Coordinates of C-alpha atoms in Angstrom, one line a residue:
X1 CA 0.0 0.0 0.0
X2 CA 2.6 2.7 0.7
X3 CA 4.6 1.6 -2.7
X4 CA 1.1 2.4 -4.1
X5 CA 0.7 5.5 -2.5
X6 CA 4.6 6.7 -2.9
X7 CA 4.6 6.1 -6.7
X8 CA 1.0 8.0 -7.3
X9 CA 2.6 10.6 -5.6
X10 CA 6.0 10.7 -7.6
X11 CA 3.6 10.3 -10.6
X12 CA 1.4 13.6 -9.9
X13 CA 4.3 15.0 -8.8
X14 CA 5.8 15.1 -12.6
X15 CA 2.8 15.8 -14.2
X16 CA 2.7 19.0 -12.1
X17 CA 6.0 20.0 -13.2
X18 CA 5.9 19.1 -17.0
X19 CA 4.2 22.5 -17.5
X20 CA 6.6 24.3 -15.5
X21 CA 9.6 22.7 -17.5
X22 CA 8.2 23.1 -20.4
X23 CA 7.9 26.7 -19.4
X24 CA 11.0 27.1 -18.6
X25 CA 12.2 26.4 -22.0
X26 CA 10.6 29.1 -24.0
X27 CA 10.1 32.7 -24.0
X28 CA 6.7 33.9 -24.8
X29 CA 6.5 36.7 -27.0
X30 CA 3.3 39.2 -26.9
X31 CA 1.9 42.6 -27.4
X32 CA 4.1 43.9 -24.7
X33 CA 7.8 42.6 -26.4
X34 CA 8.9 46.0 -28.3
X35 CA 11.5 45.6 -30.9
X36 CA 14.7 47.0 -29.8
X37 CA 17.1 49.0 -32.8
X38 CA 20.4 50.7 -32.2
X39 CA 20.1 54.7 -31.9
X40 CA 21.0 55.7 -35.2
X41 CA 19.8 52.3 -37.1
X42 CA 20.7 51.9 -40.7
X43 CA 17.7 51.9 -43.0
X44 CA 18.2 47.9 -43.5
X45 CA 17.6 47.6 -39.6
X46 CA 15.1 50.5 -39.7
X47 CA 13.4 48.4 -42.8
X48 CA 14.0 45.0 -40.7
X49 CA 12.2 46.6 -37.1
X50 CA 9.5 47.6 -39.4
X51 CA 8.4 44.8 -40.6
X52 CA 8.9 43.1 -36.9
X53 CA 6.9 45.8 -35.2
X54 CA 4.0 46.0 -38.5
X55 CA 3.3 42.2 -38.3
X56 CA 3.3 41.6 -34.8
X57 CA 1.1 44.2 -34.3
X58 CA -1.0 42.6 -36.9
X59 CA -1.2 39.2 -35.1
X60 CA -1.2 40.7 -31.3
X61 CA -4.0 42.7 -32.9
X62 CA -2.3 46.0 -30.6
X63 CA 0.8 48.0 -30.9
X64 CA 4.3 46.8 -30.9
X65 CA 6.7 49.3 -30.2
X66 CA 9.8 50.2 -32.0
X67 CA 12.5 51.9 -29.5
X68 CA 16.0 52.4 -28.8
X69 CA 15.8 52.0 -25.4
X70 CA 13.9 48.6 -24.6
X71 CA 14.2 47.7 -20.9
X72 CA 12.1 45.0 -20.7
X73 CA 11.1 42.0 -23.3
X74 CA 12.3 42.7 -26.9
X75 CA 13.2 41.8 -30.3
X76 CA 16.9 43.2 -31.0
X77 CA 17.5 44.2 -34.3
X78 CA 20.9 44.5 -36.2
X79 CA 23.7 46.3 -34.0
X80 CA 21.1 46.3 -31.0
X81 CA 21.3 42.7 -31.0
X82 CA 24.1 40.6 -29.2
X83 CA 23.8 38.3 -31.9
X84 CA 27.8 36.8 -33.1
X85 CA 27.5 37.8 -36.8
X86 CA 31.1 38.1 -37.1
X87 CA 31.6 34.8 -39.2
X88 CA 28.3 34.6 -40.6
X89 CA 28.9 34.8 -44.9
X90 CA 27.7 38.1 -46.6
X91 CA 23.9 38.7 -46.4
X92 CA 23.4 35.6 -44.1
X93 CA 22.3 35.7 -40.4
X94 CA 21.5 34.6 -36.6
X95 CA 18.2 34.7 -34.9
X96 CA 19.2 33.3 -31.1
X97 CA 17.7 33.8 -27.9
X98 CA 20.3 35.6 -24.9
X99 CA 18.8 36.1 -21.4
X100 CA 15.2 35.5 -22.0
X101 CA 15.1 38.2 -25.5
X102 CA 15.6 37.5 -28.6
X103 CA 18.4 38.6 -30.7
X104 CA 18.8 39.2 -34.7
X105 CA 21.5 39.9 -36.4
X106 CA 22.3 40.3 -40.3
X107 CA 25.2 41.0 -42.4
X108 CA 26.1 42.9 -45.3
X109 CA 22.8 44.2 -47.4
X110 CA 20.4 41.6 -46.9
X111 CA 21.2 39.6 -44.2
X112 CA 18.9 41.5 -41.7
X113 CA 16.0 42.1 -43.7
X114 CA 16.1 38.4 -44.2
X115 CA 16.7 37.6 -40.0
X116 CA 12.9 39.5 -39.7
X117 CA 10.9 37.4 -42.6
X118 CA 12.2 33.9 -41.4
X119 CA 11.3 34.7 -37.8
X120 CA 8.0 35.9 -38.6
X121 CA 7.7 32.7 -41.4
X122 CA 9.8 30.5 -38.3
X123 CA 7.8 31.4 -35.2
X124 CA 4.9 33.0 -36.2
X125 CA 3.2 31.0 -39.1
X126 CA 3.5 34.0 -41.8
X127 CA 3.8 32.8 -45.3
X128 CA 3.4 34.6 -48.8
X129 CA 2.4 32.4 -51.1
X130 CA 1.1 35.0 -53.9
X131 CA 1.3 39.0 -54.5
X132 CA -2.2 38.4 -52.9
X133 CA -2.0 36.2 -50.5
X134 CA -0.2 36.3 -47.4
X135 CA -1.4 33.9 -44.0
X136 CA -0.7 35.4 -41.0
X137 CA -2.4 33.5 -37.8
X138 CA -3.7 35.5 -35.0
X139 CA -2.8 35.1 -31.6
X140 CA -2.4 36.4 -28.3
X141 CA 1.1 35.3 -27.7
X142 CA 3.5 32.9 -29.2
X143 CA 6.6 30.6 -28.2
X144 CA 9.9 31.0 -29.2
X145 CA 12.0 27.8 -27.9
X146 CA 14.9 29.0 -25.4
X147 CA 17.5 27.7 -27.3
X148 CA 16.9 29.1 -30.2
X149 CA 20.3 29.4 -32.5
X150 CA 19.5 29.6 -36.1
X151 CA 22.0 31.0 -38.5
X152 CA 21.6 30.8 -42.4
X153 CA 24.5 31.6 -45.1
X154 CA 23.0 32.4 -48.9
X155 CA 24.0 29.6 -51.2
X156 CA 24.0 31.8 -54.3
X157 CA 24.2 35.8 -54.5
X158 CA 21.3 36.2 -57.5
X159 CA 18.1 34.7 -57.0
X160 CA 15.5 34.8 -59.4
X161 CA 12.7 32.7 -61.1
X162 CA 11.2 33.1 -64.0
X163 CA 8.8 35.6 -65.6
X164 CA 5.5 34.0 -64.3
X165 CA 6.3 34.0 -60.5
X166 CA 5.4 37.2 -58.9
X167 CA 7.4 39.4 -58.8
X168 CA 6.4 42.6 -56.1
X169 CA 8.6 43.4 -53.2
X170 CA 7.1 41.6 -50.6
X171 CA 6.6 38.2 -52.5
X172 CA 10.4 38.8 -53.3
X173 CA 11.2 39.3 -49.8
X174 CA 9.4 36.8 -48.2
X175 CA 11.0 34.2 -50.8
X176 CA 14.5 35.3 -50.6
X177 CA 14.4 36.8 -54.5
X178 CA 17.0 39.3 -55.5
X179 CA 17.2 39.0 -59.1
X180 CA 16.6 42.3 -61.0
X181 CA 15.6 41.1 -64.2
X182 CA 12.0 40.9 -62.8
X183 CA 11.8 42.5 -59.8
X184 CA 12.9 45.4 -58.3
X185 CA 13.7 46.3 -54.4
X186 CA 14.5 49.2 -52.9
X187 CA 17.8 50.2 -51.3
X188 CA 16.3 49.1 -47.5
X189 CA 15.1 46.2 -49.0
X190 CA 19.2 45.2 -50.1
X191 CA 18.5 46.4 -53.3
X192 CA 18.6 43.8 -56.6
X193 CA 21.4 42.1 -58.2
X194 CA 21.2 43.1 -61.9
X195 CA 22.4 42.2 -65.4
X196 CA 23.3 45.4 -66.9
X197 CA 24.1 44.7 -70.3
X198 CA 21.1 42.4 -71.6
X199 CA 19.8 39.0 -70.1
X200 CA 19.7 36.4 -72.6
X201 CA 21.1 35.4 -76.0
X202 CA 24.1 38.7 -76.3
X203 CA 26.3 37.5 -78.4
X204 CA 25.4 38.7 -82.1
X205 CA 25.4 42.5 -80.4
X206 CA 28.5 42.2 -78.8
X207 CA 30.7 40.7 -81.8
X208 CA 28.5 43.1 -84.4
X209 CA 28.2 40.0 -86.9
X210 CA 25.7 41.9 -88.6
X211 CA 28.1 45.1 -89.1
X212 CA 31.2 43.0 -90.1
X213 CA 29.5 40.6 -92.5
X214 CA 30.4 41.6 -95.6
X215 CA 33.9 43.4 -94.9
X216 CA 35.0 40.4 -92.3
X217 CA 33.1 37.1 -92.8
X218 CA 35.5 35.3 -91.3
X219 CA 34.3 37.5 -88.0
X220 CA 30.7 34.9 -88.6
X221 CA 30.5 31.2 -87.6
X222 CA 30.8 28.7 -90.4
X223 CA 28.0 26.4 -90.2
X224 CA 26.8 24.2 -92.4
X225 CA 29.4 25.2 -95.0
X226 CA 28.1 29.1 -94.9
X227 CA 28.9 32.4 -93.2
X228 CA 26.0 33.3 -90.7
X229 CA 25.4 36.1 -89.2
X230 CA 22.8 33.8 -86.2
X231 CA 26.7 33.2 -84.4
X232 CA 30.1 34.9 -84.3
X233 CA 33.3 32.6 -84.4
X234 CA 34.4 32.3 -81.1
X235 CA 38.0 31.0 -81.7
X236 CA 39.2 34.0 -84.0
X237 CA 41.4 36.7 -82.4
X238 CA 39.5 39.6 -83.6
X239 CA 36.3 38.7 -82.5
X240 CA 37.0 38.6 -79.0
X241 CA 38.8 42.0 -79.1
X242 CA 35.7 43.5 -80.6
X243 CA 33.6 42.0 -77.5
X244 CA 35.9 42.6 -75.0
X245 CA 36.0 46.1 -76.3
X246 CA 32.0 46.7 -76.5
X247 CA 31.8 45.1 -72.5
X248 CA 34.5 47.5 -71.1
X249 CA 32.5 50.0 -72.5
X250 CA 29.3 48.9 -71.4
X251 CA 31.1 48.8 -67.8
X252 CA 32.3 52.8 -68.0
X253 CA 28.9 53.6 -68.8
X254 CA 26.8 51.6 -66.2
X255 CA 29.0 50.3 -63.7
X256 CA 28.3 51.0 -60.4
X257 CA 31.1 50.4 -58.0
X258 CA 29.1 50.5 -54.7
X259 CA 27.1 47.5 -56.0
X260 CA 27.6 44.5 -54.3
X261 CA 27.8 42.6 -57.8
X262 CA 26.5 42.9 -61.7
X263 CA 26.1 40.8 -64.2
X264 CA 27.3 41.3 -67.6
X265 CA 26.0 38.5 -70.3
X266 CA 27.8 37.0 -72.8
X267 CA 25.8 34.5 -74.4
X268 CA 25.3 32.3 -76.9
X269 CA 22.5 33.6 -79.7
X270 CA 19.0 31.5 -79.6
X271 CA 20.1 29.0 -82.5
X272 CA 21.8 26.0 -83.2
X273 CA 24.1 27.6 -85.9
X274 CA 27.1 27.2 -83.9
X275 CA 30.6 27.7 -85.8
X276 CA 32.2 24.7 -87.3
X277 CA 35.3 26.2 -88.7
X278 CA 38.6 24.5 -88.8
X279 CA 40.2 26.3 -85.3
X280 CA 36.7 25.8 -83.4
X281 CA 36.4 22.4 -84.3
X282 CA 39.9 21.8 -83.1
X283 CA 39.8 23.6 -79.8
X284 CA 36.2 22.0 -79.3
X285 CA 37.9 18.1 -79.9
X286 CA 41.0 19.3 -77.5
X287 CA 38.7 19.8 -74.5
X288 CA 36.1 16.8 -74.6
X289 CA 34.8 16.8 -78.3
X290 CA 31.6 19.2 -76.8
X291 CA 30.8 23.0 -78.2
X292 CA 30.6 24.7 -75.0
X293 CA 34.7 24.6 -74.9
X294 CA 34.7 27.3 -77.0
X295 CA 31.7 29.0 -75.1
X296 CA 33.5 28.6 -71.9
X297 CA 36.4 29.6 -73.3
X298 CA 35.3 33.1 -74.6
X299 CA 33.5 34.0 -71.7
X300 CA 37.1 33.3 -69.7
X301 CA 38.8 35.5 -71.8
X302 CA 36.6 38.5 -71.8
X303 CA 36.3 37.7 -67.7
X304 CA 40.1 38.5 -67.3
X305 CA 39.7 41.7 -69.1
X306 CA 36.8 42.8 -67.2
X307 CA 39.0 41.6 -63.9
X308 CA 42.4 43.4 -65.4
X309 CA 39.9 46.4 -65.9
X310 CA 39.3 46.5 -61.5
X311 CA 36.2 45.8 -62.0
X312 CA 36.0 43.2 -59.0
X313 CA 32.1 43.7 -58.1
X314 CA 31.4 42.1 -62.0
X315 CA 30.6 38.6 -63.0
X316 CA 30.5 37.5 -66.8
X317 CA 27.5 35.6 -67.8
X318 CA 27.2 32.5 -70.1
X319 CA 25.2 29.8 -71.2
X320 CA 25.3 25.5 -70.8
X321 CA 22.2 25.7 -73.5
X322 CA 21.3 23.4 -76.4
X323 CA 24.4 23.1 -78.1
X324 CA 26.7 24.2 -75.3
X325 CA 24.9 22.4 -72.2
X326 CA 27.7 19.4 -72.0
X327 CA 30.7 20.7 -70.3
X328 CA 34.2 20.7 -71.7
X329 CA 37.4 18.8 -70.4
X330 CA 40.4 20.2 -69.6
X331 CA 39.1 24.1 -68.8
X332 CA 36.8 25.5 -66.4
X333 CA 34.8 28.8 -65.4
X334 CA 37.2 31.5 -64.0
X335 CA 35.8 32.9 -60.3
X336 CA 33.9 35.6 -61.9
X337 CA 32.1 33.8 -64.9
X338 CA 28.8 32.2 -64.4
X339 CA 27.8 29.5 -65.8
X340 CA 23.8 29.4 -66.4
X341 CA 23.0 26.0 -67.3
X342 CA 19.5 26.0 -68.9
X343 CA 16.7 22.4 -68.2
X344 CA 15.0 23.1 -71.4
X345 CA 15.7 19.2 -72.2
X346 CA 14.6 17.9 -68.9
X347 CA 11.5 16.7 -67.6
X348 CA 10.0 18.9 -64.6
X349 CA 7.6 16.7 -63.8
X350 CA 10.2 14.0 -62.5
X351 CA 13.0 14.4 -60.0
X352 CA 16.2 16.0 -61.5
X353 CA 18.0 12.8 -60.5
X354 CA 15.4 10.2 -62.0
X355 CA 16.5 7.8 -64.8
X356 CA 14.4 10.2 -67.6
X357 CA 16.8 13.2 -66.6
X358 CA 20.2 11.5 -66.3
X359 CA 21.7 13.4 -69.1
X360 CA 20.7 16.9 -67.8
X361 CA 21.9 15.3 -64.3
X362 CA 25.1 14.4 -65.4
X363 CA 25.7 17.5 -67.1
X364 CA 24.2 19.6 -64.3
X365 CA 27.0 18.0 -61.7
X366 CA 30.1 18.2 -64.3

């Protein structure tokens, strides 16, 4: 009988303290948390506190302050925060939980703005799923677990999908999109990364095939037996002098030199006329028998120029499409060439790594 007793005792006594553990191991944020930012915040912590303090005041349904001088519960934003950023990639961040607040930090142009929408998607259920349609749950209060340490590094700098998406600020923010082809962001907002010399299919305007075809055919791919204007020749000397010459000018007339990158594109035109002369052919069977060698090739060369130039903010653009999708042997991208390998021959309604994709697989990991 007293076993009995003794172990319906120990048993009620640990039901009564689950709560309290449980307790323990959160911090409950409501309407009387204020969001703390340093005194003279930068307009991407100013941007970040915003959306904090405009949401949770949306699903407190009352006020959420914004201060500089937060004694209680709060939010810390940017340099407020006492979250270690110091080793956290450009445009990544921390959200972390010191003392009972919670801390945000952010680095580089992005990185805080992006802190605030993955707490709000993390802890409070916000999603935006459309430009017109956003979930946001009410509540009265919500948990944030105690130990709470997330950090997240970008895996690419330009993010983008493709014209059907939305493409408004806030569906771009909540998504993580920074491409500027479609969208544009505001400075607070980190701004976009932007081509600034064409998107798609440049080649033809930067070799002017069309200006040198009768004085300088030999300027034109040979395909098919015939000078075309659809394709410079990538191998000959000349050509790549003219393009190198027509992107370093493109760069003194656009380049901005506080951006944290641009995109220049040099790529292929949108047909299959790719040259076949003797010194293509050659260079092509010297680095794995596949066109993109010379592709690759020319986009290296005009890469160093741009880097020789300073300009260390610029990436060159390329194509791994139709003909050129293979990769070569023997050569490979230089740090600031981009290699933008297009799935127009695989299925998207399998897994990349299924048996119907294996050749845009293979290609897609060489």
């Amino acid at each position: 009988m007293k076993r009995t007793v003794s172990l319906l005792l120990v048993f009620c006594l640990l039901f009564v303290s689950v709560p309290l553990t449980f307790a323990d191991h959160v911090v409950t944020v409501d309407a009387t948390w204020s969001i703390l930012v340093p005194a003279e915040p930068t307009e991407y912590e100013s941007y970040a506190a915003e959306k904090l303090r405009d949401s949770l005041s949306e699903v407190f349904g009352a006020e959420v302050a914004v201060t500089d001088r937060a004694a209680d519960k709060y939010i810390a934003v940017g340099a407020a925060s006492q979250a270690d950023v110091s080793s956290i990639a450009p445009n990544g961040y921390r959200i972390t939980v010191i003392d009972g607040n919670i801390h945000l930090g952010g680095t580089a142009q992005r990185g805080i703005q992006a802190a605030a929408y993955r707490f709000l998607e993390e802890f409070c259920g916000r999603k935006v799923y459309t430009s017109k349609l956003t979930v946001l749950p009410r509540a009265q209060s919500f948990p944030v677990p105690a130990d709470t340490d997330l950090t997240y590094e970008p895996f690419f700098e330009y993010t983008e999908t493709d014209w059907i998406s939305p493409h408004d600020a806030e569906y771009s923010m909540a998504n993580g999109l920074n491409g500027g082809t479609y969208r544009r962001l505001t400075a607070a907002q980190g701004g976009t990364v932007d081509y600034i010399a064409g998107f798609a299919h440049t080649i033809g305007g930067l070799c002017e095939t069309e200006k040198y075809a009768e004085t300088h055919p030999e300027y034109l791919a040979l395909h098919d037996g015939k000078r075309t204007t659809e394709q410079p020749c990538l191998t000959n000397p000349d050509v790549l002098e003219i393009a190198k010459n027509n992107v370093l000018s493109i760069l003194r007339e656009r380049h901005d030199p506080k951006a944290p990158l641009q995109i220049v594109s040099v790529t292929q035109n949108d047909n299959m006329s790719y040259c076949e002369c003797e010194n293509c052919r050659a260079f092509e069977a010297a680095h794995g028998d596949v066109r993109s060698a010379t592709v690759l090739n020319f986009a290296n060369q005009i890469a160093d120029a741009v880097k020789e130039a300073g300009y260390d903010n610029v990436a060159i653009d390329t194509f791994a499409y139709l003909y050129s999708q293979a990769a070569p042997t023997g050569i490979t991208p230089r740090d600031n060439v981009i290699v933008r390998l297009c799935s127009i021959f695989s299925c998207l309604a399998h897994p990349l790594d299924n048996e119907c994709n294996s050749t845009f697989y293979n290609d897609l990991e060489a």
